[in-house]
Amino acid sequence: MNPSGQRGGTLRYVRTDDFDSLDPADTYYAYTWNFIRLIGRALVGYATDAEGGPRLVPDLAEALGQASEDSRTWTYRLREGVRFEDGTPVTSHDVKYAVLRAAYPEQVYGTPVTRGGPAYFRQYLTGPDGIETPDDRTLVFRLREPFAAFDYLAALPTTIAVPREHDTYPEYHRRPVSSGPYRISTYVPGERLTLDRNPHWETATDPVRTALPDRITVRLGASGPEVDRILLDGEADVDLAGVGVQPETQALVLADPELERQVDNPRTGFVWLYCLNQNIGPLKNVHARRAVQYATDKAAMLAAYGGDAAGEIATTLLPASVVGYDHFDRYPVGPEGTGDLEAARRELARAGLPDGFTTRIAARKDRTKEWNAALALSRALARVDIRAEVVPFTSGDYFTKAVGVPAYVREHQIGIVMFGWAADFPDGYGFLQQIADSRAIKETGNQNLGELASPRIDALLDAGAATRDDKERARIWATVDRAAMDEAVMCPYMYVKSVVFRGPRAANIRMSPAYGMYDYAVLSVVDGEARAAEEDTNTR
C-alpha cells in the first residue's frame, strides 16, 4: 500500500518500552528482529512473495545454503562488497565470531555468560569447532544432527556479523557495529534512538532492504495510550511493536471513515497465551493445570484486547499461518468462550483440590491489554476458587530478569505467566521448539515458561527437524501441538489480528508474515520531510 520510490525524509517510530536488546546475540522480541535488520545483515533474509507469504532469500550470503546429503553440513558464501560502517569488509570470520559469541559465549569471553536469544546454534552445532572458515568469504556449519531447514536458522539475528575487535560486551547492545544501511547515531535506552545512513552500504549488494529514508528515529518509553495519541497527532508514523492500538483508540479509528483509511487489520501469526509452570505448587499436578484451562474466560481476555477486530479465540498453539496447523480443541470453554466451570471443578477434584488453590499471575503492566487480560483471567479462575494474584512487571526485563529466569519464578512462586508467541521462523519447529523442548530451558531468557519436559515431545521435534518431506513434517508438528496441549502447560487464548494505525506519511506498507508486522526493511515516508525534521529536532 502507498507505494513510493521517494528517497529521503525521517521515518519516525514510537514504542512503549525499549528494545529487549540491540545485541543480535541477546534479542528475542519480534519487533527487535524486524528492526535490527536495518543495522545488521544476517546470512539469509525474508522477502514477501506475491501471495503474501514469507520467502527465504540470500542476504549477506550470495545464495541459500548448500546442504550435504544428510543435512548435517551447510555451506554459505558471502557476497562481495559488503562493508561495516567503518569501511572494512565483512568476512566469514566476523559471522563465525557472531555465532560463537551467541552460542558459546563462555568460550569467547572466558567466563560464564547467559544469552537472551534463541539457542538453536548451540543445540545443533557439533561444538565451538562446528563452524569452519576456509577463506574470507566461505562458512561451513557442521551439525550433530540433521536439520533439513537450516536456512531458517541462517536468517536469525545470530548470524549478523560482529567484528571481534569492536565487541564491547556487555555494552555491545548500546552500539552494535552496522553492516546494514543504517548506523546508530544516538541511543538513550528507554528514551530514544536515532539511525543515520551507513555510508558504506550499497544497494547493489542488498536484495532485502530499500533504505529510502535518510534518517530513522524511535521514541521510547511512552505509555500505550500516549503511543496512540502520538500517532493520531501525526508526531510519529508507526508503532514499532506492531501489536495495534488500545481498545479505546480502536473504537475511535474504526468509527471514523477518514481515520479508518489509515488502519490495517491483518492476521499476524502471533498467539497470545499464558504458561502454567509445572514446577510451582499445585500446578505440579496436571489436573490442576487442566482445571485452569477449563475455567479460562477466553471471551473476556479477547475483549481486553479489543474484541473481534483484535483477534479470534485460540484453541491450538500453532496459528493457521504456520506449517503444521491442524484445528482441534483440547479444553473447550463453551459456545460463548466464557469457560466450562463444571469441567474445571471435576479436574480440581481429580487433583485432590476441591476447594481450589492459590497461585500468582505475572503480567507486564506497561502493556495495558496484557495486564487487563491477566485481570480477566484472575476473575475467571476465582469462579472455581482458584485464587490468582496478578503481579506487575515491566517489559524491558520481563524475560531476562523475571519470568524467563526459572530460579526467580520458583523463588516468587509464579505459577502463571502471561505471554505472546510467534514462530521464530514460519514452520512448526520455529514456533514450537523454544517453548516446548526441554533442552531449550535456560537459566535466563527462557521461553519454555511452563518448563515442559516431555521425552516424547523432544523426540518428535528431532524427527520433524530431520524430515525433508513437507507433508510428513507438517503432520509431526500437528502431533507435537496436541501432545503439548495434553500436558496443559500452555493455554492459547487468542489468535492475534492487529488494528494498526499508521501515519499518512508512511509509504511502502507491506506486511511481513515472518515477523507479524510491517516489513521495516522497505518502509519509508513520503512528503513532509521538512516538517519531520523540525519535529524530530523539537523532540530531542
Coordinates of C-alpha atoms in Angstrom, one line a residue:
M1 CA 0.0 0.0 0.0
N2 CA 1.0 3.6 -0.7
P3 CA 4.0 2.6 -2.9
S4 CA 6.7 5.1 -3.4
G5 CA 10.2 5.3 -4.6
Q6 CA 10.8 8.7 -2.9
R7 CA 14.2 8.8 -1.2
G8 CA 14.8 10.9 1.9
G9 CA 12.9 12.2 5.0
T10 CA 12.7 10.9 8.5
L11 CA 10.7 7.7 9.4
R12 CA 9.5 8.1 13.0
Y13 CA 8.7 5.1 15.2
V14 CA 7.2 5.2 18.7
R15 CA 7.2 2.4 21.3
T16 CA 6.1 1.9 24.9
D17 CA 9.1 0.0 26.2
D18 CA 12.7 -0.3 25.0
F19 CA 14.2 -2.9 22.7
D20 CA 14.9 -6.1 24.6
S21 CA 18.5 -5.8 23.2
L22 CA 20.1 -4.5 20.0
D23 CA 22.9 -7.0 20.5
P24 CA 22.0 -9.7 17.9
A25 CA 23.0 -12.4 20.4
D26 CA 20.6 -11.3 23.0
T27 CA 17.4 -10.3 21.3
Y28 CA 14.1 -12.3 21.2
Y29 CA 11.4 -9.7 20.6
A30 CA 9.9 -9.9 17.1
Y31 CA 9.9 -6.2 16.6
T32 CA 13.6 -6.0 17.5
W33 CA 14.3 -8.8 15.0
N34 CA 12.4 -6.9 12.4
F35 CA 14.1 -3.6 13.2
I36 CA 17.6 -4.8 13.8
R37 CA 17.8 -5.8 10.1
L38 CA 18.2 -2.0 9.4
I39 CA 21.5 -2.2 11.3
G40 CA 22.9 -5.6 10.6
R41 CA 22.6 -8.3 7.9
A42 CA 22.1 -12.0 8.5
L43 CA 23.2 -14.7 6.1
V44 CA 19.6 -15.2 4.9
G45 CA 16.6 -12.9 4.9
Y46 CA 13.0 -12.7 4.0
A47 CA 11.1 -11.3 1.1
T48 CA 7.3 -11.2 0.8
D49 CA 6.1 -13.2 -2.2
A50 CA 3.1 -12.4 -4.5
E51 CA 0.7 -14.4 -2.3
G52 CA 1.8 -12.5 0.8
G53 CA 3.8 -15.4 2.3
P54 CA 7.4 -15.1 3.6
R55 CA 10.1 -16.3 1.1
L56 CA 13.7 -17.1 2.1
V57 CA 16.3 -15.1 0.1
P58 CA 20.1 -14.8 0.4
D59 CA 21.1 -11.7 2.3
L60 CA 24.7 -11.4 3.4
A61 CA 25.2 -14.7 1.6
E62 CA 25.1 -14.8 -2.2
A63 CA 22.9 -17.9 -2.2
L64 CA 20.9 -20.1 0.1
G65 CA 22.8 -22.8 1.9
Q66 CA 24.2 -25.8 0.1
A67 CA 23.4 -28.9 2.1
S68 CA 25.1 -32.2 2.3
E69 CA 23.1 -35.4 1.5
D70 CA 22.4 -36.0 5.3
S71 CA 21.6 -32.3 6.0
R72 CA 24.4 -32.2 8.6
T73 CA 26.7 -29.9 6.7
W74 CA 25.7 -26.5 5.3
T75 CA 27.9 -24.1 3.3
Y76 CA 27.4 -20.4 2.6
R77 CA 29.5 -18.0 0.6
L78 CA 29.3 -14.2 1.4
R79 CA 28.6 -11.5 -1.2
E80 CA 31.4 -9.3 -2.3
G81 CA 31.4 -5.7 -1.4
V82 CA 29.5 -5.7 1.9
R83 CA 31.2 -3.4 4.4
F84 CA 30.9 -2.4 8.0
E85 CA 30.2 1.3 8.8
D86 CA 34.0 2.0 9.1
G87 CA 34.6 0.7 5.6
T88 CA 36.2 -2.6 6.5
P89 CA 34.9 -5.7 4.6
V90 CA 32.5 -8.1 6.3
T91 CA 34.2 -11.5 6.3
S92 CA 33.3 -15.1 7.1
H93 CA 35.4 -14.7 10.3
D94 CA 33.0 -11.9 11.5
V95 CA 30.0 -14.1 11.0
K96 CA 31.7 -17.1 12.7
Y97 CA 32.6 -14.8 15.7
A98 CA 29.0 -13.6 15.9
V99 CA 27.6 -17.1 16.1
L100 CA 30.2 -18.3 18.6
R101 CA 29.7 -15.3 20.9
A102 CA 25.9 -16.1 20.9
A103 CA 26.1 -19.9 21.1
Y104 CA 29.3 -20.4 23.1
P105 CA 29.9 -17.1 25.0
E106 CA 31.9 -18.8 27.7
Q107 CA 34.4 -19.9 25.1
V108 CA 34.7 -16.4 23.7
Y109 CA 34.8 -14.4 26.9
G110 CA 36.4 -16.9 29.2
T111 CA 33.6 -16.6 31.8
P112 CA 30.0 -17.9 32.1
V113 CA 27.6 -15.7 30.1
T114 CA 23.8 -16.0 29.7
R115 CA 22.3 -15.1 26.4
G116 CA 18.7 -13.9 25.8
G117 CA 18.5 -15.0 22.1
P118 CA 17.4 -18.4 20.7
A119 CA 19.7 -21.4 21.3
Y120 CA 19.4 -23.2 18.0
F121 CA 23.0 -23.0 17.1
R122 CA 24.3 -24.3 20.4
Q123 CA 21.8 -27.1 20.1
Y124 CA 22.8 -28.2 16.6
L125 CA 26.4 -27.3 16.0
T126 CA 28.9 -30.0 16.8
G127 CA 30.6 -27.5 19.2
P128 CA 32.7 -24.4 19.0
D129 CA 34.6 -26.1 16.3
G130 CA 31.4 -26.7 14.3
I131 CA 32.0 -23.6 12.1
E132 CA 34.8 -23.5 9.6
T133 CA 36.0 -20.6 7.5
P134 CA 38.2 -22.0 4.7
D135 CA 38.6 -18.4 3.3
D136 CA 37.3 -14.9 4.0
R137 CA 34.0 -15.5 2.2
T138 CA 33.1 -19.1 3.0
L139 CA 31.4 -20.6 6.1
V140 CA 30.8 -24.2 6.7
F141 CA 28.4 -25.3 9.5
R142 CA 28.7 -28.8 10.8
L143 CA 25.7 -30.2 12.8
R144 CA 25.5 -33.0 15.3
E145 CA 22.0 -33.9 14.0
P146 CA 20.4 -33.3 10.6
F147 CA 18.4 -30.2 10.2
A148 CA 16.5 -30.0 6.9
A149 CA 15.6 -26.3 7.2
F150 CA 18.9 -24.8 8.3
D151 CA 18.3 -21.7 6.1
Y152 CA 15.7 -20.6 8.6
L153 CA 18.4 -20.6 11.3
A154 CA 20.7 -18.7 9.0
A155 CA 18.1 -16.0 8.8
L156 CA 18.2 -15.4 12.6
P157 CA 19.9 -12.3 14.1
T158 CA 22.5 -14.7 15.4
T159 CA 24.3 -14.6 12.0
I160 CA 24.6 -10.8 11.9
A161 CA 28.3 -10.2 11.6
V162 CA 30.1 -8.8 14.6
P163 CA 33.8 -7.7 14.3
R164 CA 35.8 -9.1 17.2
E165 CA 37.9 -6.0 17.6
H166 CA 34.7 -3.9 18.2
D167 CA 32.9 -6.3 20.5
T168 CA 32.3 -4.2 23.6
Y169 CA 30.3 -6.8 25.5
P170 CA 28.5 -6.4 27.9
E171 CA 27.8 -2.9 26.4
Y172 CA 27.6 -4.0 22.7
H173 CA 23.8 -3.6 22.8
R174 CA 24.3 0.1 23.0
R175 CA 26.3 0.5 19.8
P176 CA 26.3 -2.6 17.6
V177 CA 28.5 -2.1 14.5
S178 CA 26.5 -1.7 11.4
S179 CA 26.7 -3.9 8.3
G180 CA 23.3 -2.7 7.1
P181 CA 22.1 0.6 5.6
Y182 CA 21.9 2.5 8.9
R183 CA 24.2 3.0 11.8
I184 CA 23.3 4.2 15.3
S185 CA 23.8 7.9 15.8
T186 CA 22.2 8.3 19.2
Y187 CA 20.8 5.7 21.7
V188 CA 19.5 6.6 25.1
P189 CA 17.9 3.4 26.4
G190 CA 14.3 3.8 27.4
E191 CA 14.1 7.3 25.7
R192 CA 15.2 7.5 22.1
L193 CA 17.2 6.0 19.2
T194 CA 18.4 7.7 16.0
L195 CA 19.7 5.9 13.0
D196 CA 21.6 7.7 10.2
R197 CA 22.9 6.2 6.9
N198 CA 25.9 3.8 6.8
P199 CA 27.9 5.5 4.1
H200 CA 29.5 2.1 3.1
W201 CA 26.2 0.3 2.4
E202 CA 25.5 -0.3 -1.3
T203 CA 22.1 -1.0 -2.8
A204 CA 23.6 -3.4 -5.3
T205 CA 24.7 -5.8 -2.6
D206 CA 21.3 -5.9 -0.8
P207 CA 18.2 -7.7 -2.1
V208 CA 16.2 -7.2 1.1
R209 CA 16.3 -3.5 2.1
T210 CA 15.4 -0.4 0.1
A211 CA 16.7 2.1 2.7
L212 CA 14.8 5.0 1.3
P213 CA 14.6 7.3 4.5
D214 CA 17.6 9.4 5.3
R215 CA 17.0 9.0 9.0
I216 CA 15.0 6.8 11.3
T217 CA 14.0 7.8 14.9
V218 CA 12.4 5.8 17.6
R219 CA 10.7 7.4 20.6
L220 CA 10.8 5.0 23.5
G221 CA 9.0 4.8 26.9
A222 CA 5.6 6.2 26.1
S223 CA 2.5 4.6 27.7
G224 CA 0.1 2.7 25.4
P225 CA -2.5 5.5 25.3
E226 CA 0.3 8.0 24.7
V227 CA 1.6 6.0 21.8
D228 CA -1.9 6.2 20.2
R229 CA -2.1 9.9 20.8
I230 CA 1.3 10.4 19.2
L231 CA 0.2 8.5 16.1
L232 CA -3.1 10.3 15.9
D233 CA -1.5 13.7 16.3
G234 CA 1.0 12.9 13.5
E235 CA 4.1 13.0 15.7
A236 CA 5.1 9.5 14.6
D237 CA 4.5 7.3 11.6
V238 CA 4.4 3.7 13.0
D239 CA 4.1 1.9 16.4
L240 CA 7.3 -0.1 16.4
A241 CA 5.8 -3.1 18.2
G242 CA 3.1 -3.6 15.6
V243 CA 0.6 -5.0 18.1
G244 CA -2.1 -2.5 17.5
V245 CA -3.8 0.4 19.2
Q246 CA -5.6 0.4 22.6
P247 CA -9.2 -0.7 22.7
E248 CA -10.5 2.8 23.2
T249 CA -8.5 4.1 20.2
Q250 CA -9.6 1.1 18.2
A251 CA -13.2 2.1 18.6
L252 CA -12.4 5.7 17.6
V253 CA -10.5 4.9 14.4
L254 CA -12.9 2.3 13.2
A255 CA -15.8 4.6 13.6
D256 CA -14.2 7.5 11.6
P257 CA -14.1 6.9 7.8
E258 CA -11.2 9.3 7.4
L259 CA -9.1 7.7 10.2
E260 CA -10.1 4.1 9.1
R261 CA -8.2 4.7 5.8
Q262 CA -5.0 4.6 7.9
V263 CA -5.9 1.4 9.6
D264 CA -4.7 -2.1 8.7
N265 CA -6.2 -5.3 10.3
P266 CA -4.0 -8.2 9.4
R267 CA -3.7 -11.6 11.0
T268 CA -0.2 -11.5 12.4
G269 CA 0.8 -15.1 13.2
F270 CA 1.0 -14.2 16.9
V271 CA -0.7 -16.2 19.5
W272 CA -1.5 -14.7 23.0
L273 CA -1.3 -17.4 25.6
Y274 CA -0.3 -18.0 29.2
C275 CA 2.0 -20.6 30.6
L276 CA 1.4 -22.8 33.7
N277 CA 4.7 -23.8 35.3
Q278 CA 4.6 -27.4 36.2
N279 CA 7.1 -27.0 38.9
I280 CA 5.1 -24.5 41.0
G281 CA 2.9 -25.5 43.9
P282 CA -0.4 -27.2 43.0
L283 CA 0.3 -26.8 39.3
K284 CA 2.7 -29.7 39.5
N285 CA -0.5 -31.8 39.1
V286 CA -1.7 -32.0 35.5
H287 CA -5.3 -32.0 36.6
A288 CA -4.8 -28.7 38.4
R289 CA -3.4 -27.2 35.2
R290 CA -6.3 -28.6 33.2
A291 CA -8.7 -27.0 35.7
V292 CA -7.2 -23.7 34.9
Q293 CA -7.6 -24.3 31.2
Y294 CA -11.3 -25.1 31.5
A295 CA -12.0 -22.2 33.8
T296 CA -10.5 -19.6 31.5
D297 CA -12.9 -17.0 30.1
K298 CA -11.3 -16.6 26.7
A299 CA -14.0 -14.2 25.6
A300 CA -13.2 -11.8 28.4
M301 CA -9.5 -12.0 27.6
L302 CA -10.2 -11.3 23.9
A303 CA -12.3 -8.3 24.9
A304 CA -9.3 -7.0 26.9
Y305 CA -7.5 -6.7 23.5
G306 CA -10.4 -5.1 21.7
G307 CA -12.7 -7.9 20.7
D308 CA -13.3 -9.4 17.3
A309 CA -11.2 -6.8 15.4
A310 CA -8.2 -7.7 17.6
G311 CA -8.3 -11.5 17.1
E312 CA -10.1 -14.8 17.4
I313 CA -10.4 -17.2 20.3
A314 CA -7.5 -19.7 20.1
T315 CA -7.6 -23.4 20.8
T316 CA -4.2 -24.6 19.4
L317 CA -0.6 -23.5 19.9
L318 CA 0.1 -23.2 16.2
P319 CA -1.7 -20.4 14.3
A320 CA -3.1 -21.1 10.8
S321 CA -0.2 -19.3 9.2
V322 CA 2.4 -21.8 10.4
V323 CA 3.2 -25.1 8.7
G324 CA 1.7 -27.9 10.8
Y325 CA -1.5 -26.1 12.0
D326 CA -4.4 -28.5 12.5
H327 CA -7.6 -27.4 14.2
F328 CA -8.6 -29.1 17.5
D329 CA -9.9 -28.0 20.9
R330 CA -8.5 -30.0 23.9
Y331 CA -10.1 -27.8 26.5
P332 CA -13.5 -26.5 25.2
V333 CA -14.6 -23.4 27.1
G334 CA -18.3 -23.4 26.0
P335 CA -20.0 -21.9 23.0
E336 CA -19.6 -18.3 24.3
G337 CA -15.9 -18.8 25.2
T338 CA -16.5 -18.0 28.9
G339 CA -15.3 -21.3 30.4
D340 CA -16.5 -24.7 31.4
L341 CA -16.7 -24.4 35.2
E342 CA -18.1 -27.9 35.7
A343 CA -15.2 -29.5 33.8
A344 CA -12.8 -27.3 35.8
R345 CA -14.3 -28.5 39.1
R346 CA -14.0 -32.1 38.0
E347 CA -10.3 -31.6 37.3
L348 CA -9.8 -29.9 40.7
A349 CA -11.4 -32.9 42.4
R350 CA -9.1 -35.2 40.4
A351 CA -6.2 -33.2 41.6
G352 CA -7.3 -33.5 45.2
L353 CA -8.1 -29.8 45.4
P354 CA -11.9 -29.5 45.6
D355 CA -11.5 -26.1 47.4
G356 CA -9.2 -24.7 44.8
F357 CA -5.8 -23.3 45.4
T358 CA -3.7 -20.1 45.4
T359 CA -1.2 -19.0 42.8
R360 CA 0.3 -15.9 41.1
I361 CA 0.0 -14.5 37.6
A362 CA 2.9 -12.5 36.1
A363 CA 1.9 -9.8 33.6
R364 CA 3.5 -6.7 32.1
K365 CA 1.6 -3.7 33.4
D366 CA 3.1 -1.4 30.8
R367 CA 1.3 -3.5 28.2
T368 CA -2.2 -2.4 29.1
K369 CA -4.0 -5.0 27.1
E370 CA -2.0 -7.9 28.5
W371 CA -2.5 -6.5 32.0
N372 CA -6.3 -6.3 31.5
A373 CA -6.3 -9.8 30.1
A374 CA -4.5 -11.1 33.2
L375 CA -7.1 -9.4 35.4
A376 CA -9.8 -11.1 33.4
L377 CA -8.1 -14.5 33.8
S378 CA -7.8 -13.9 37.6
R379 CA -11.5 -13.1 37.8
A380 CA -12.4 -16.2 35.8
L381 CA -10.4 -18.5 37.9
A382 CA -11.9 -17.1 41.1
R383 CA -15.3 -18.7 40.0
V384 CA -13.8 -22.1 40.8
D385 CA -11.9 -20.9 43.9
I386 CA -8.5 -20.6 42.2
R387 CA -7.2 -17.5 43.8
A388 CA -4.7 -15.9 41.4
E389 CA -2.9 -12.7 42.3
V390 CA -1.8 -10.6 39.3
V391 CA 1.8 -9.4 39.9
P392 CA 3.1 -6.4 37.8
F393 CA 6.3 -6.4 35.8
T394 CA 7.8 -4.1 33.1
S395 CA 8.6 -5.3 29.6
G396 CA 12.3 -4.4 29.5
D397 CA 13.4 -7.1 31.9
Y398 CA 10.4 -9.4 31.8
F399 CA 12.3 -12.4 30.4
T400 CA 15.9 -11.5 31.3
K401 CA 15.4 -10.9 35.0
A402 CA 12.0 -12.2 35.9
V403 CA 9.7 -14.8 34.3
G404 CA 12.5 -16.0 31.9
V405 CA 14.6 -17.0 34.9
P406 CA 13.4 -20.3 36.4
A407 CA 15.1 -19.7 39.7
Y408 CA 13.2 -16.3 40.1
V409 CA 9.9 -18.0 39.2
R410 CA 10.4 -20.6 41.9
E411 CA 11.6 -18.1 44.5
H412 CA 8.5 -16.0 43.9
Q413 CA 6.1 -18.9 43.3
I414 CA 4.8 -17.5 40.0
G415 CA 2.5 -20.2 38.7
I416 CA 1.1 -18.5 35.6
V417 CA 2.9 -16.2 33.1
M418 CA 1.2 -14.0 30.5
F419 CA 3.0 -14.4 27.2
G420 CA 2.8 -13.9 23.5
W421 CA 4.5 -16.0 20.9
A422 CA 5.1 -16.2 17.2
A423 CA 7.2 -18.5 15.1
D424 CA 11.0 -17.8 15.1
F425 CA 10.5 -18.9 11.5
P426 CA 7.3 -19.9 9.7
D427 CA 7.5 -23.6 10.3
G428 CA 6.1 -25.7 13.1
Y429 CA 9.6 -26.2 14.5
G430 CA 10.2 -22.5 14.5
F431 CA 7.1 -22.0 16.6
L432 CA 7.2 -25.0 18.9
Q433 CA 10.8 -25.8 19.7
Q434 CA 11.7 -23.0 22.0
I435 CA 8.5 -23.2 24.0
A436 CA 8.1 -27.0 24.2
D437 CA 11.5 -28.6 24.1
S438 CA 13.0 -29.5 27.5
R439 CA 16.5 -28.8 26.1
A440 CA 15.6 -25.2 25.4
I441 CA 15.1 -24.4 29.0
K442 CA 17.7 -21.7 30.0
E443 CA 18.8 -20.1 33.2
T444 CA 17.8 -16.7 31.9
G445 CA 15.9 -15.5 28.8
N446 CA 14.0 -18.8 29.0
Q447 CA 10.9 -19.1 26.7
N448 CA 9.8 -22.6 27.8
L449 CA 8.0 -20.9 30.6
G450 CA 6.0 -23.9 31.6
E451 CA 9.3 -25.8 31.9
L452 CA 7.7 -28.6 29.8
A453 CA 9.9 -31.7 29.9
S454 CA 8.5 -34.5 27.7
P455 CA 10.8 -37.1 26.2
R456 CA 8.1 -37.8 23.6
I457 CA 7.8 -34.2 22.5
D458 CA 11.6 -33.9 22.4
A459 CA 11.8 -36.9 20.1
L460 CA 9.0 -35.7 17.9
L461 CA 10.8 -32.3 17.5
D462 CA 14.0 -34.1 16.5
A463 CA 12.2 -36.3 14.0
G464 CA 10.5 -33.3 12.4
A465 CA 13.7 -31.4 12.1
A466 CA 15.3 -34.1 10.1
T467 CA 12.3 -34.7 7.8
R468 CA 12.6 -33.3 4.2
D469 CA 9.1 -34.3 3.2
D470 CA 6.9 -31.3 3.7
K471 CA 3.6 -33.2 4.4
E472 CA 5.2 -35.6 6.9
R473 CA 7.0 -32.6 8.6
A474 CA 3.6 -30.8 8.9
R475 CA 2.0 -34.0 10.4
I476 CA 4.7 -34.2 13.0
W477 CA 4.2 -30.6 14.1
A478 CA 0.5 -31.1 14.5
T479 CA 1.2 -34.1 16.7
V480 CA 3.6 -32.0 18.9
D481 CA 0.9 -29.4 19.2
R482 CA -1.6 -32.0 20.5
A483 CA 0.9 -33.6 22.8
A484 CA 1.9 -30.2 24.4
M485 CA -1.7 -29.2 24.9
D486 CA -2.4 -32.5 26.7
E487 CA 0.3 -31.6 29.2
A488 CA -1.7 -28.3 29.9
V489 CA 1.4 -26.2 30.5
M490 CA 0.3 -23.6 27.9
C491 CA -3.2 -22.1 27.3
P492 CA -3.6 -20.3 23.9
Y493 CA -6.5 -17.9 24.2
M494 CA -6.2 -15.6 21.2
Y495 CA -5.0 -15.7 17.5
V496 CA -3.9 -12.2 17.0
K497 CA -5.1 -9.6 14.5
S498 CA -3.7 -6.1 14.7
V499 CA -5.7 -3.0 14.5
V500 CA -2.7 -0.9 13.4
F501 CA -3.0 2.8 12.9
R502 CA -0.3 4.4 10.7
G503 CA 0.5 8.0 9.9
P504 CA -0.4 9.4 6.5
R505 CA 3.3 9.8 5.6
A506 CA 4.1 6.1 5.9
A507 CA 4.8 4.5 2.5
N508 CA 5.5 1.1 1.0
I509 CA 3.3 -0.6 3.6
R510 CA 3.8 -4.3 3.3
M511 CA 3.0 -6.9 6.0
S512 CA 5.8 -9.3 6.8
P513 CA 4.4 -12.7 7.8
A514 CA 7.9 -13.7 9.0
Y515 CA 7.6 -11.0 11.8
G516 CA 3.9 -10.5 12.0
M517 CA 4.0 -6.7 11.4
Y518 CA 5.0 -4.2 8.8
D519 CA 8.2 -5.0 6.9
Y520 CA 10.6 -2.5 8.3
A521 CA 13.2 -3.3 5.6
V522 CA 11.1 -1.5 3.0
L523 CA 9.0 1.0 5.0
S524 CA 9.5 4.7 4.1
V525 CA 7.9 8.1 4.1
V526 CA 6.5 10.5 1.5
D527 CA 6.3 14.3 1.7
G528 CA 6.6 16.3 4.9
E529 CA 10.4 15.9 5.1
A530 CA 10.9 19.4 6.4
R531 CA 8.1 19.1 8.9
A532 CA 9.5 15.7 10.1
A533 CA 13.0 17.1 10.5
E534 CA 11.6 20.0 12.5
E535 CA 9.5 17.8 14.8
D536 CA 12.5 15.4 15.3
T537 CA 14.6 18.4 16.4
N538 CA 12.0 19.6 18.8
T539 CA 11.7 16.1 20.5
R540 CA 15.4 15.8 21.2

